[in-house]
Amino acid sequence: MNVTDLTNKVHNKSEQVTVAVAHAVEPSIFTACSLAAEKGTASFHFIGPLTEMTDAMKDAAVEQSDRFSFSDAADEAESAQKAVVLVHEGQADVLMKGMTPTSKLLKAVLHKEKGLRTGRLLSHLAGFQLPEQDDLLFLTDAAMNIAPDLTQKQGIIENAVEALSKMGMELPKTALLAAVETVNPAMPAAVDAAVLTQMNRRGQLAGCLVDGPLALDVAVSAKAAKQKGLETDVAGRADLLVAPNIETGNTLYKSLTLFGGATVGGMIVGARAPIVLTSRSDTAESRLFSLLMAVSTIQK
């Protein structure tokens, strides 16, 4: 799967997808959303203080579009609540974080009556477009779950696999990361990886091909896998990397962007709708990639 595949999937949708943007008061948000609207990726409903949103749009030199609509909100919390309600009521398909803090957005998402709960674990899925590499590489979970246990890791994998399946990837090759390829009782990550691999082989973890424990080099490098004598369906050709904890995931995420020069997209999965997470430092290209990932999972 590559960016072109995602783009084609999004642009071939029979109905337009609407994205609710919580607290859209920063110029770069309008820059990215304007580019996305021009490309036909989605329509956008911006929620926030109207004056601040108008000023941000002017600062971004973005003109009003028939793909843009607006709702007034007094502050970050109200922006998050109104954006979530739009998705909850079916008036929007995707939730996007603007400048509201993630904690306030998730509080609205987890509201018992008007939120986006499904009873499933929420987890983060990141996608990376690496230089000189056509296929996308995905990573979970680098932002939500701190030290997932075995059951939570199963939920994290299931969330990611479901999202990738909706994007169009069949049987994603899923590598469970650890420091070594042997099962060492002193290394919980290796033990969990071995159990999850067996669960996949017995049909308890479906829709993907799972292998682990695998060190990073063996997971993504065919040469390294061959040198270590590991010839499996996953070793050396992983589509999805599963981190054993948030420290590993977060460090790998930042290494791929800072040292690897990757363009990254990300979203939260496991809710009733995909949730696009952005930050002030994200480039327009990165924001567009995140939107492509999220919109491509919408079944329309």
PDB file of C-alpha atoms in Angstrom:
ATOM      1  CA  MET A   1       0.000   0.000   0.000  1.00  0.00           C
ATOM      2  CA  ASN A   2       1.234   3.497  -0.836  1.00  0.00           C
ATOM      3  CA  VAL A   3      -0.039   7.077  -0.745  1.00  0.00           C
ATOM      4  CA  THR A   4      -1.362   6.784  -4.298  1.00  0.00           C
ATOM      5  CA  ASP A   5      -3.507   3.812  -3.253  1.00  0.00           C
ATOM      6  CA  LEU A   6      -4.978   5.811  -0.361  1.00  0.00           C
ATOM      7  CA  THR A   7      -5.579   8.835  -2.575  1.00  0.00           C
ATOM      8  CA  ASN A   8      -7.380   6.759  -5.200  1.00  0.00           C
ATOM      9  CA  LYS A   9      -9.530   5.081  -2.555  1.00  0.00           C
ATOM     10  CA  VAL A  10     -10.559   8.435  -1.077  1.00  0.00           C
ATOM     11  CA  HIS A  11     -11.305  10.055  -4.421  1.00  0.00           C
ATOM     12  CA  ASN A  12     -13.372   7.091  -5.617  1.00  0.00           C
ATOM     13  CA  LYS A  13     -15.866   7.396  -2.764  1.00  0.00           C
ATOM     14  CA  SER A  14     -19.432   7.817  -3.931  1.00  0.00           C
ATOM     15  CA  GLU A  15     -20.264  10.285  -1.127  1.00  0.00           C
ATOM     16  CA  GLN A  16     -18.291  13.158   0.335  1.00  0.00           C
ATOM     17  CA  VAL A  17     -16.754  12.616   3.767  1.00  0.00           C
ATOM     18  CA  THR A  18     -17.107  15.410   6.339  1.00  0.00           C
ATOM     19  CA  VAL A  19     -14.439  16.151   8.937  1.00  0.00           C
ATOM     20  CA  ALA A  20     -15.313  17.977  12.182  1.00  0.00           C
ATOM     21  CA  VAL A  21     -12.315  20.068  13.304  1.00  0.00           C
ATOM     22  CA  ALA A  22     -12.231  20.906  17.015  1.00  0.00           C
ATOM     23  CA  HIS A  23     -10.974  24.422  17.829  1.00  0.00           C
ATOM     24  CA  ALA A  24      -9.701  25.481  14.417  1.00  0.00           C
ATOM     25  CA  VAL A  25      -7.901  28.656  15.475  1.00  0.00           C
ATOM     26  CA  GLU A  26      -4.477  28.139  13.890  1.00  0.00           C
ATOM     27  CA  PRO A  27      -3.571  29.161  10.312  1.00  0.00           C
ATOM     28  CA  SER A  28      -1.812  25.882   9.458  1.00  0.00           C
ATOM     29  CA  ILE A  29      -5.079  24.005  10.038  1.00  0.00           C
ATOM     30  CA  PHE A  30      -6.778  26.014   7.305  1.00  0.00           C
ATOM     31  CA  THR A  31      -3.776  25.614   5.012  1.00  0.00           C
ATOM     32  CA  ALA A  32      -3.950  21.821   5.258  1.00  0.00           C
ATOM     33  CA  CYS A  33      -7.736  21.614   5.109  1.00  0.00           C
ATOM     34  CA  SER A  34      -7.858  23.948   2.126  1.00  0.00           C
ATOM     35  CA  LEU A  35      -5.403  21.725   0.257  1.00  0.00           C
ATOM     36  CA  ALA A  36      -7.432  18.657   1.209  1.00  0.00           C
ATOM     37  CA  ALA A  37     -10.663  20.301   0.054  1.00  0.00           C
ATOM     38  CA  GLU A  38      -9.082  21.308  -3.258  1.00  0.00           C
ATOM     39  CA  LYS A  39      -7.952  17.718  -3.802  1.00  0.00           C
ATOM     40  CA  GLY A  40     -11.461  16.460  -3.044  1.00  0.00           C
ATOM     41  CA  THR A  41     -10.338  14.589   0.070  1.00  0.00           C
ATOM     42  CA  ALA A  42     -13.144  15.845   2.315  1.00  0.00           C
ATOM     43  CA  SER A  43     -15.401  18.686   3.381  1.00  0.00           C
ATOM     44  CA  PHE A  44     -14.753  20.399   6.703  1.00  0.00           C
ATOM     45  CA  HIS A  45     -16.863  21.742   9.554  1.00  0.00           C
ATOM     46  CA  PHE A  46     -14.760  24.011  11.764  1.00  0.00           C
ATOM     47  CA  ILE A  47     -15.723  24.554  15.398  1.00  0.00           C
ATOM     48  CA  GLY A  48     -14.310  27.326  17.584  1.00  0.00           C
ATOM     49  CA  PRO A  49     -14.603  31.049  18.345  1.00  0.00           C
ATOM     50  CA  LEU A  50     -15.777  32.512  15.025  1.00  0.00           C
ATOM     51  CA  THR A  51     -13.588  35.613  15.190  1.00  0.00           C
ATOM     52  CA  GLU A  52     -10.442  33.609  15.915  1.00  0.00           C
ATOM     53  CA  MET A  53     -11.232  31.128  13.140  1.00  0.00           C
ATOM     54  CA  THR A  54     -11.832  33.948  10.653  1.00  0.00           C
ATOM     55  CA  ASP A  55      -8.532  35.579  11.609  1.00  0.00           C
ATOM     56  CA  ALA A  56      -6.682  32.261  11.312  1.00  0.00           C
ATOM     57  CA  MET A  57      -8.146  31.655   7.867  1.00  0.00           C
ATOM     58  CA  LYS A  58      -7.087  35.147   6.746  1.00  0.00           C
ATOM     59  CA  ASP A  59      -3.577  34.656   8.135  1.00  0.00           C
ATOM     60  CA  ALA A  60      -3.360  31.424   6.118  1.00  0.00           C
ATOM     61  CA  ALA A  61      -4.499  33.329   2.981  1.00  0.00           C
ATOM     62  CA  VAL A  62      -7.279  30.782   2.564  1.00  0.00           C
ATOM     63  CA  GLU A  63     -10.551  31.818   0.965  1.00  0.00           C
ATOM     64  CA  GLN A  64     -14.011  30.598   1.899  1.00  0.00           C
ATOM     65  CA  SER A  65     -15.003  27.387   0.155  1.00  0.00           C
ATOM     66  CA  ASP A  66     -18.257  25.566  -0.464  1.00  0.00           C
ATOM     67  CA  ARG A  67     -16.558  22.659   1.333  1.00  0.00           C
ATOM     68  CA  PHE A  68     -16.214  24.744   4.527  1.00  0.00           C
ATOM     69  CA  SER A  69     -18.813  25.340   7.243  1.00  0.00           C
ATOM     70  CA  PHE A  70     -18.475  26.832  10.726  1.00  0.00           C
ATOM     71  CA  SER A  71     -19.938  26.588  14.234  1.00  0.00           C
ATOM     72  CA  ASP A  72     -19.217  29.008  17.059  1.00  0.00           C
ATOM     73  CA  ALA A  73     -17.795  27.753  20.366  1.00  0.00           C
ATOM     74  CA  ALA A  74     -16.594  29.729  23.359  1.00  0.00           C
ATOM     75  CA  ASP A  75     -13.475  27.781  24.255  1.00  0.00           C
ATOM     76  CA  GLU A  76     -11.428  24.601  23.750  1.00  0.00           C
ATOM     77  CA  ALA A  77     -13.723  22.372  25.791  1.00  0.00           C
ATOM     78  CA  GLU A  78     -16.887  23.518  24.025  1.00  0.00           C
ATOM     79  CA  SER A  79     -15.160  23.157  20.651  1.00  0.00           C
ATOM     80  CA  ALA A  80     -14.289  19.554  21.482  1.00  0.00           C
ATOM     81  CA  GLN A  81     -17.791  18.785  22.730  1.00  0.00           C
ATOM     82  CA  LYS A  82     -19.521  20.251  19.687  1.00  0.00           C
ATOM     83  CA  ALA A  83     -17.159  18.513  17.257  1.00  0.00           C
ATOM     84  CA  VAL A  84     -17.735  15.145  18.928  1.00  0.00           C
ATOM     85  CA  VAL A  85     -21.510  15.646  18.926  1.00  0.00           C
ATOM     86  CA  LEU A  86     -21.428  16.307  15.167  1.00  0.00           C
ATOM     87  CA  VAL A  87     -19.769  12.908  14.669  1.00  0.00           C
ATOM     88  CA  HIS A  88     -22.022  11.238  17.255  1.00  0.00           C
ATOM     89  CA  GLU A  89     -25.124  12.461  15.437  1.00  0.00           C
ATOM     90  CA  GLY A  90     -23.837  11.448  12.009  1.00  0.00           C
ATOM     91  CA  GLN A  91     -23.352  14.979  10.696  1.00  0.00           C
ATOM     92  CA  ALA A  92     -19.604  14.353  10.359  1.00  0.00           C
ATOM     93  CA  ASP A  93     -17.624  11.172   9.641  1.00  0.00           C
ATOM     94  CA  VAL A  94     -14.178  11.996  11.021  1.00  0.00           C
ATOM     95  CA  LEU A  95     -13.061  13.916  14.112  1.00  0.00           C
ATOM     96  CA  MET A  96      -9.941  16.068  13.781  1.00  0.00           C
ATOM     97  CA  LYS A  97      -8.022  17.707  16.603  1.00  0.00           C
ATOM     98  CA  GLY A  98      -7.393  21.383  16.014  1.00  0.00           C
ATOM     99  CA  MET A  99      -5.825  23.393  18.816  1.00  0.00           C
ATOM    100  CA  THR A 100      -7.822  21.873  21.660  1.00  0.00           C
ATOM    101  CA  PRO A 101      -5.641  19.816  24.032  1.00  0.00           C
ATOM    102  CA  THR A 102      -5.796  16.077  23.446  1.00  0.00           C
ATOM    103  CA  SER A 103      -7.037  15.545  27.024  1.00  0.00           C
ATOM    104  CA  LYS A 104     -10.089  17.752  26.426  1.00  0.00           C
ATOM    105  CA  LEU A 105     -10.810  16.115  23.097  1.00  0.00           C
ATOM    106  CA  LEU A 106     -10.646  12.628  24.601  1.00  0.00           C
ATOM    107  CA  LYS A 107     -12.866  13.686  27.511  1.00  0.00           C
ATOM    108  CA  ALA A 108     -15.535  14.584  24.958  1.00  0.00           C
ATOM    109  CA  VAL A 109     -14.895  11.386  22.977  1.00  0.00           C
ATOM    110  CA  LEU A 110     -15.393   9.269  26.106  1.00  0.00           C
ATOM    111  CA  HIS A 111     -18.618  10.974  27.196  1.00  0.00           C
ATOM    112  CA  LYS A 112     -21.083   8.211  28.087  1.00  0.00           C
ATOM    113  CA  GLU A 113     -24.080   9.681  26.263  1.00  0.00           C
ATOM    114  CA  LYS A 114     -22.765  11.950  23.507  1.00  0.00           C
ATOM    115  CA  GLY A 115     -19.308  10.534  22.941  1.00  0.00           C
ATOM    116  CA  LEU A 116     -17.831   8.018  20.533  1.00  0.00           C
ATOM    117  CA  ARG A 117     -17.346   5.019  22.827  1.00  0.00           C
ATOM    118  CA  THR A 118     -17.541   1.511  21.417  1.00  0.00           C
ATOM    119  CA  GLY A 119     -16.409  -0.467  24.458  1.00  0.00           C
ATOM    120  CA  ARG A 120     -13.115  -1.137  22.711  1.00  0.00           C
ATOM    121  CA  LEU A 121      -9.667   0.068  23.653  1.00  0.00           C
ATOM    122  CA  LEU A 122      -8.548   3.300  21.983  1.00  0.00           C
ATOM    123  CA  SER A 123      -5.130   3.131  20.368  1.00  0.00           C
ATOM    124  CA  HIS A 124      -2.927   5.134  18.028  1.00  0.00           C
ATOM    125  CA  LEU A 125      -1.984   4.111  14.491  1.00  0.00           C
ATOM    126  CA  ALA A 126       0.789   5.936  12.646  1.00  0.00           C
ATOM    127  CA  GLY A 127       1.715   5.650   8.994  1.00  0.00           C
ATOM    128  CA  PHE A 128       5.120   6.528   7.517  1.00  0.00           C
ATOM    129  CA  GLN A 129       6.121   7.403   3.970  1.00  0.00           C
ATOM    130  CA  LEU A 130       9.879   6.864   3.946  1.00  0.00           C
ATOM    131  CA  PRO A 131      12.179   8.419   1.331  1.00  0.00           C
ATOM    132  CA  GLU A 132      12.918   6.150  -1.631  1.00  0.00           C
ATOM    133  CA  GLN A 133      10.436   3.568  -0.361  1.00  0.00           C
ATOM    134  CA  ASP A 134       7.136   3.178  -2.157  1.00  0.00           C
ATOM    135  CA  ASP A 135       5.217   1.113   0.393  1.00  0.00           C
ATOM    136  CA  LEU A 136       3.899   2.652   3.587  1.00  0.00           C
ATOM    137  CA  LEU A 137       5.025   1.386   6.981  1.00  0.00           C
ATOM    138  CA  PHE A 138       2.628   1.469   9.945  1.00  0.00           C
ATOM    139  CA  LEU A 139       3.291   1.555  13.700  1.00  0.00           C
ATOM    140  CA  THR A 140       1.108   1.046  16.776  1.00  0.00           C
ATOM    141  CA  ASP A 141       0.868   2.177  19.590  1.00  0.00           C
ATOM    142  CA  ALA A 142       3.137   5.195  19.993  1.00  0.00           C
ATOM    143  CA  ALA A 143       0.821   7.634  21.751  1.00  0.00           C
ATOM    144  CA  MET A 144      -2.060   6.181  23.777  1.00  0.00           C
ATOM    145  CA  ASN A 145      -1.389   3.027  25.798  1.00  0.00           C
ATOM    146  CA  ILE A 146       1.582   3.247  28.151  1.00  0.00           C
ATOM    147  CA  ALA A 147       2.329  -0.363  29.125  1.00  0.00           C
ATOM    148  CA  PRO A 148      -0.299  -2.594  27.510  1.00  0.00           C
ATOM    149  CA  ASP A 149      -0.812  -6.095  28.875  1.00  0.00           C
ATOM    150  CA  LEU A 150      -1.457  -9.115  26.662  1.00  0.00           C
ATOM    151  CA  THR A 151      -5.189  -8.471  26.301  1.00  0.00           C
ATOM    152  CA  GLN A 152      -4.611  -4.797  25.512  1.00  0.00           C
ATOM    153  CA  LYS A 153      -1.972  -5.701  22.917  1.00  0.00           C
ATOM    154  CA  GLN A 154      -4.517  -7.946  21.252  1.00  0.00           C
ATOM    155  CA  GLY A 155      -6.943  -5.009  21.172  1.00  0.00           C
ATOM    156  CA  ILE A 156      -4.262  -2.688  19.770  1.00  0.00           C
ATOM    157  CA  ILE A 157      -3.491  -5.141  16.969  1.00  0.00           C
ATOM    158  CA  GLU A 158      -7.179  -5.683  16.196  1.00  0.00           C
ATOM    159  CA  ASN A 159      -7.769  -1.922  15.989  1.00  0.00           C
ATOM    160  CA  ALA A 160      -4.850  -1.430  13.612  1.00  0.00           C
ATOM    161  CA  VAL A 161      -5.733  -4.415  11.439  1.00  0.00           C
ATOM    162  CA  GLU A 162      -9.352  -3.287  11.115  1.00  0.00           C
ATOM    163  CA  ALA A 163      -8.229   0.191  10.039  1.00  0.00           C
ATOM    164  CA  LEU A 164      -5.700  -1.166   7.541  1.00  0.00           C
ATOM    165  CA  SER A 165      -8.307  -3.533   6.145  1.00  0.00           C
ATOM    166  CA  LYS A 166     -10.666  -0.590   5.566  1.00  0.00           C
ATOM    167  CA  MET A 167      -7.813   1.237   3.839  1.00  0.00           C
ATOM    168  CA  GLY A 168      -7.515  -1.697   1.458  1.00  0.00           C
ATOM    169  CA  MET A 169      -4.656  -3.760   2.894  1.00  0.00           C
ATOM    170  CA  GLU A 170      -5.391  -7.483   3.064  1.00  0.00           C
ATOM    171  CA  LEU A 171      -3.695  -9.589   5.748  1.00  0.00           C
ATOM    172  CA  PRO A 172      -1.176  -6.974   6.949  1.00  0.00           C
ATOM    173  CA  LYS A 173       2.126  -8.572   7.893  1.00  0.00           C
ATOM    174  CA  THR A 174       2.392  -7.703  11.579  1.00  0.00           C
ATOM    175  CA  ALA A 175       5.697  -7.763  13.446  1.00  0.00           C
ATOM    176  CA  LEU A 176       5.701  -7.821  17.254  1.00  0.00           C
ATOM    177  CA  LEU A 177       8.810  -5.917  18.279  1.00  0.00           C
ATOM    178  CA  ALA A 178      11.232  -6.997  20.981  1.00  0.00           C
ATOM    179  CA  ALA A 179      14.988  -6.891  21.552  1.00  0.00           C
ATOM    180  CA  VAL A 180      15.560 -10.471  20.351  1.00  0.00           C
ATOM    181  CA  GLU A 181      13.900 -13.195  18.298  1.00  0.00           C
ATOM    182  CA  THR A 182      14.031 -15.807  21.045  1.00  0.00           C
ATOM    183  CA  VAL A 183      11.447 -16.232  23.806  1.00  0.00           C
ATOM    184  CA  ASN A 184      13.170 -15.141  26.998  1.00  0.00           C
ATOM    185  CA  PRO A 185      11.041 -15.426  30.185  1.00  0.00           C
ATOM    186  CA  ALA A 186      12.923 -12.409  31.564  1.00  0.00           C
ATOM    187  CA  MET A 187      11.599 -10.255  28.704  1.00  0.00           C
ATOM    188  CA  PRO A 188       7.807  -9.756  28.943  1.00  0.00           C
ATOM    189  CA  ALA A 189       7.692  -8.252  25.456  1.00  0.00           C
ATOM    190  CA  ALA A 190       9.140 -11.433  23.969  1.00  0.00           C
ATOM    191  CA  VAL A 191       6.778 -13.685  25.917  1.00  0.00           C
ATOM    192  CA  ASP A 192       3.700 -11.654  24.926  1.00  0.00           C
ATOM    193  CA  ALA A 193       4.847 -11.650  21.302  1.00  0.00           C
ATOM    194  CA  ALA A 194       5.143 -15.432  21.278  1.00  0.00           C
ATOM    195  CA  VAL A 195       1.658 -15.844  22.775  1.00  0.00           C
ATOM    196  CA  LEU A 196       0.085 -13.409  20.292  1.00  0.00           C
ATOM    197  CA  THR A 197       1.805 -15.189  17.412  1.00  0.00           C
ATOM    198  CA  GLN A 198       0.327 -18.481  18.557  1.00  0.00           C
ATOM    199  CA  MET A 199      -3.100 -16.864  18.965  1.00  0.00           C
ATOM    200  CA  ASN A 200      -2.889 -15.704  15.353  1.00  0.00           C
ATOM    201  CA  ARG A 201      -1.975 -19.182  14.138  1.00  0.00           C
ATOM    202  CA  ARG A 202      -4.966 -20.653  15.977  1.00  0.00           C
ATOM    203  CA  GLY A 203      -7.418 -18.087  14.646  1.00  0.00           C
ATOM    204  CA  GLN A 204      -7.867 -16.086  17.857  1.00  0.00           C
ATOM    205  CA  LEU A 205      -6.284 -13.040  16.219  1.00  0.00           C
ATOM    206  CA  ALA A 206      -7.615 -12.863  12.680  1.00  0.00           C
ATOM    207  CA  GLY A 207      -7.236 -10.739   9.563  1.00  0.00           C
ATOM    208  CA  CYS A 208      -3.450 -10.504   9.663  1.00  0.00           C
ATOM    209  CA  LEU A 209      -0.212 -12.482   9.658  1.00  0.00           C
ATOM    210  CA  VAL A 210       1.548 -12.139  13.012  1.00  0.00           C
ATOM    211  CA  ASP A 211       5.125 -13.011  13.903  1.00  0.00           C
ATOM    212  CA  GLY A 212       7.213 -12.276  16.955  1.00  0.00           C
ATOM    213  CA  PRO A 213       9.233 -11.642  18.872  1.00  0.00           C
ATOM    214  CA  LEU A 214      11.229  -9.830  16.178  1.00  0.00           C
ATOM    215  CA  ALA A 215      13.926  -7.199  16.533  1.00  0.00           C
ATOM    216  CA  LEU A 216      13.388  -4.132  14.351  1.00  0.00           C
ATOM    217  CA  ASP A 217      16.044  -5.015  11.789  1.00  0.00           C
ATOM    218  CA  VAL A 218      14.639  -8.503  11.283  1.00  0.00           C
ATOM    219  CA  ALA A 219      11.118  -7.123  10.986  1.00  0.00           C
ATOM    220  CA  VAL A 220      11.866  -4.705   8.132  1.00  0.00           C
ATOM    221  CA  SER A 221      15.067  -5.930   6.464  1.00  0.00           C
ATOM    222  CA  ALA A 222      15.006  -9.062   4.304  1.00  0.00           C
ATOM    223  CA  LYS A 223      18.792  -9.121   4.465  1.00  0.00           C
ATOM    224  CA  ALA A 224      18.839  -9.104   8.263  1.00  0.00           C
ATOM    225  CA  ALA A 225      16.149 -11.786   8.417  1.00  0.00           C
ATOM    226  CA  LYS A 226      18.119 -14.016   6.042  1.00  0.00           C
ATOM    227  CA  GLN A 227      21.350 -13.503   7.990  1.00  0.00           C
ATOM    228  CA  LYS A 228      19.576 -14.615  11.166  1.00  0.00           C
ATOM    229  CA  GLY A 229      17.975 -17.571   9.433  1.00  0.00           C
ATOM    230  CA  LEU A 230      14.400 -16.361   9.908  1.00  0.00           C
ATOM    231  CA  GLU A 231      12.295 -17.169   6.873  1.00  0.00           C
ATOM    232  CA  THR A 232       8.674 -16.354   7.680  1.00  0.00           C
ATOM    233  CA  ASP A 233       5.816 -14.521   5.965  1.00  0.00           C
ATOM    234  CA  VAL A 234       6.498 -11.464   8.127  1.00  0.00           C
ATOM    235  CA  ALA A 235      10.246 -11.288   8.818  1.00  0.00           C
ATOM    236  CA  GLY A 236      11.911  -8.744   6.550  1.00  0.00           C
ATOM    237  CA  ARG A 237       8.652  -7.534   5.022  1.00  0.00           C
ATOM    238  CA  ALA A 238       6.468  -6.181   7.831  1.00  0.00           C
ATOM    239  CA  ASP A 239       3.630  -3.773   7.021  1.00  0.00           C
ATOM    240  CA  LEU A 240       2.734  -3.107  10.649  1.00  0.00           C
ATOM    241  CA  LEU A 241       5.094  -2.798  13.608  1.00  0.00           C
ATOM    242  CA  VAL A 242       3.637  -3.351  17.082  1.00  0.00           C
ATOM    243  CA  ALA A 243       5.596  -1.702  19.888  1.00  0.00           C
ATOM    244  CA  PRO A 244       5.648  -3.455  23.287  1.00  0.00           C
ATOM    245  CA  ASN A 245       5.211  -0.150  25.174  1.00  0.00           C
ATOM    246  CA  ILE A 246       4.823   3.569  24.611  1.00  0.00           C
ATOM    247  CA  GLU A 247       8.526   4.340  25.139  1.00  0.00           C
ATOM    248  CA  THR A 248       9.531   2.012  22.318  1.00  0.00           C
ATOM    249  CA  GLY A 249       6.740   3.211  20.059  1.00  0.00           C
ATOM    250  CA  ASN A 250       7.321   6.908  20.695  1.00  0.00           C
ATOM    251  CA  THR A 251      11.087   6.632  20.216  1.00  0.00           C
ATOM    252  CA  LEU A 252      10.685   4.704  16.973  1.00  0.00           C
ATOM    253  CA  TYR A 253       8.045   7.186  15.760  1.00  0.00           C
ATOM    254  CA  LYS A 254      10.342  10.153  16.336  1.00  0.00           C
ATOM    255  CA  SER A 255      13.401   8.353  14.953  1.00  0.00           C
ATOM    256  CA  LEU A 256      11.620   7.629  11.683  1.00  0.00           C
ATOM    257  CA  THR A 257      10.670  11.301  11.307  1.00  0.00           C
ATOM    258  CA  LEU A 258      13.807  12.998  12.651  1.00  0.00           C
ATOM    259  CA  PHE A 259      16.495  10.657  11.358  1.00  0.00           C
ATOM    260  CA  GLY A 260      14.638   8.747   8.661  1.00  0.00           C
ATOM    261  CA  GLY A 261      13.073  11.781   6.992  1.00  0.00           C
ATOM    262  CA  ALA A 262       9.642  10.137   6.928  1.00  0.00           C
ATOM    263  CA  THR A 263       6.377  11.941   6.377  1.00  0.00           C
ATOM    264  CA  VAL A 264       4.044  10.752   9.111  1.00  0.00           C
ATOM    265  CA  GLY A 265       0.296  10.556   9.498  1.00  0.00           C
ATOM    266  CA  GLY A 266      -1.583   9.441  12.573  1.00  0.00           C
ATOM    267  CA  MET A 267      -4.985   8.788  14.038  1.00  0.00           C
ATOM    268  CA  ILE A 268      -6.725   7.226  17.016  1.00  0.00           C
ATOM    269  CA  VAL A 269      -8.662   4.063  16.249  1.00  0.00           C
ATOM    270  CA  GLY A 270     -11.133   2.028  18.280  1.00  0.00           C
ATOM    271  CA  ALA A 271     -13.772   4.775  18.561  1.00  0.00           C
ATOM    272  CA  ARG A 272     -16.965   5.061  16.505  1.00  0.00           C
ATOM    273  CA  ALA A 273     -15.047   7.217  14.034  1.00  0.00           C
ATOM    274  CA  PRO A 274     -11.372   7.813  13.250  1.00  0.00           C
ATOM    275  CA  ILE A 275      -9.788  10.677  15.184  1.00  0.00           C
ATOM    276  CA  VAL A 276      -7.068  12.666  13.436  1.00  0.00           C
ATOM    277  CA  LEU A 277      -4.417  13.983  15.820  1.00  0.00           C
ATOM    278  CA  THR A 278      -2.333  16.952  14.719  1.00  0.00           C
ATOM    279  CA  SER A 279       0.118  19.270  16.407  1.00  0.00           C
ATOM    280  CA  ARG A 280       1.301  22.811  15.727  1.00  0.00           C
ATOM    281  CA  SER A 281       4.608  21.473  14.366  1.00  0.00           C
ATOM    282  CA  ASP A 282       2.984  19.187  11.765  1.00  0.00           C
ATOM    283  CA  THR A 283       3.643  20.098   8.148  1.00  0.00           C
ATOM    284  CA  ALA A 284       0.768  20.516   5.707  1.00  0.00           C
ATOM    285  CA  GLU A 285       1.983  17.315   4.015  1.00  0.00           C
ATOM    286  CA  SER A 286       1.767  15.431   7.304  1.00  0.00           C
ATOM    287  CA  ARG A 287      -1.722  16.758   8.053  1.00  0.00           C
ATOM    288  CA  LEU A 288      -2.867  15.721   4.573  1.00  0.00           C
ATOM    289  CA  PHE A 289      -1.436  12.234   5.096  1.00  0.00           C
ATOM    290  CA  SER A 290      -3.319  11.910   8.408  1.00  0.00           C
ATOM    291  CA  LEU A 291      -6.539  12.977   6.709  1.00  0.00           C
ATOM    292  CA  LEU A 292      -5.986  10.483   3.883  1.00  0.00           C
ATOM    293  CA  MET A 293      -5.515   7.676   6.402  1.00  0.00           C
ATOM    294  CA  ALA A 294      -8.648   8.580   8.337  1.00  0.00           C
ATOM    295  CA  VAL A 295     -10.926   9.318   5.367  1.00  0.00           C
ATOM    296  CA  SER A 296      -9.879   6.111   3.595  1.00  0.00           C
ATOM    297  CA  THR A 297     -11.299   4.064   6.492  1.00  0.00           C
ATOM    298  CA  ILE A 298     -14.797   5.519   6.052  1.00  0.00           C
ATOM    299  CA  GLN A 299     -17.114   3.127   4.274  1.00  0.00           C
ATOM    300  CA  LYS A 300     -19.191   5.216   1.820  1.00  0.00           C
TER     301      LYS A 300
END
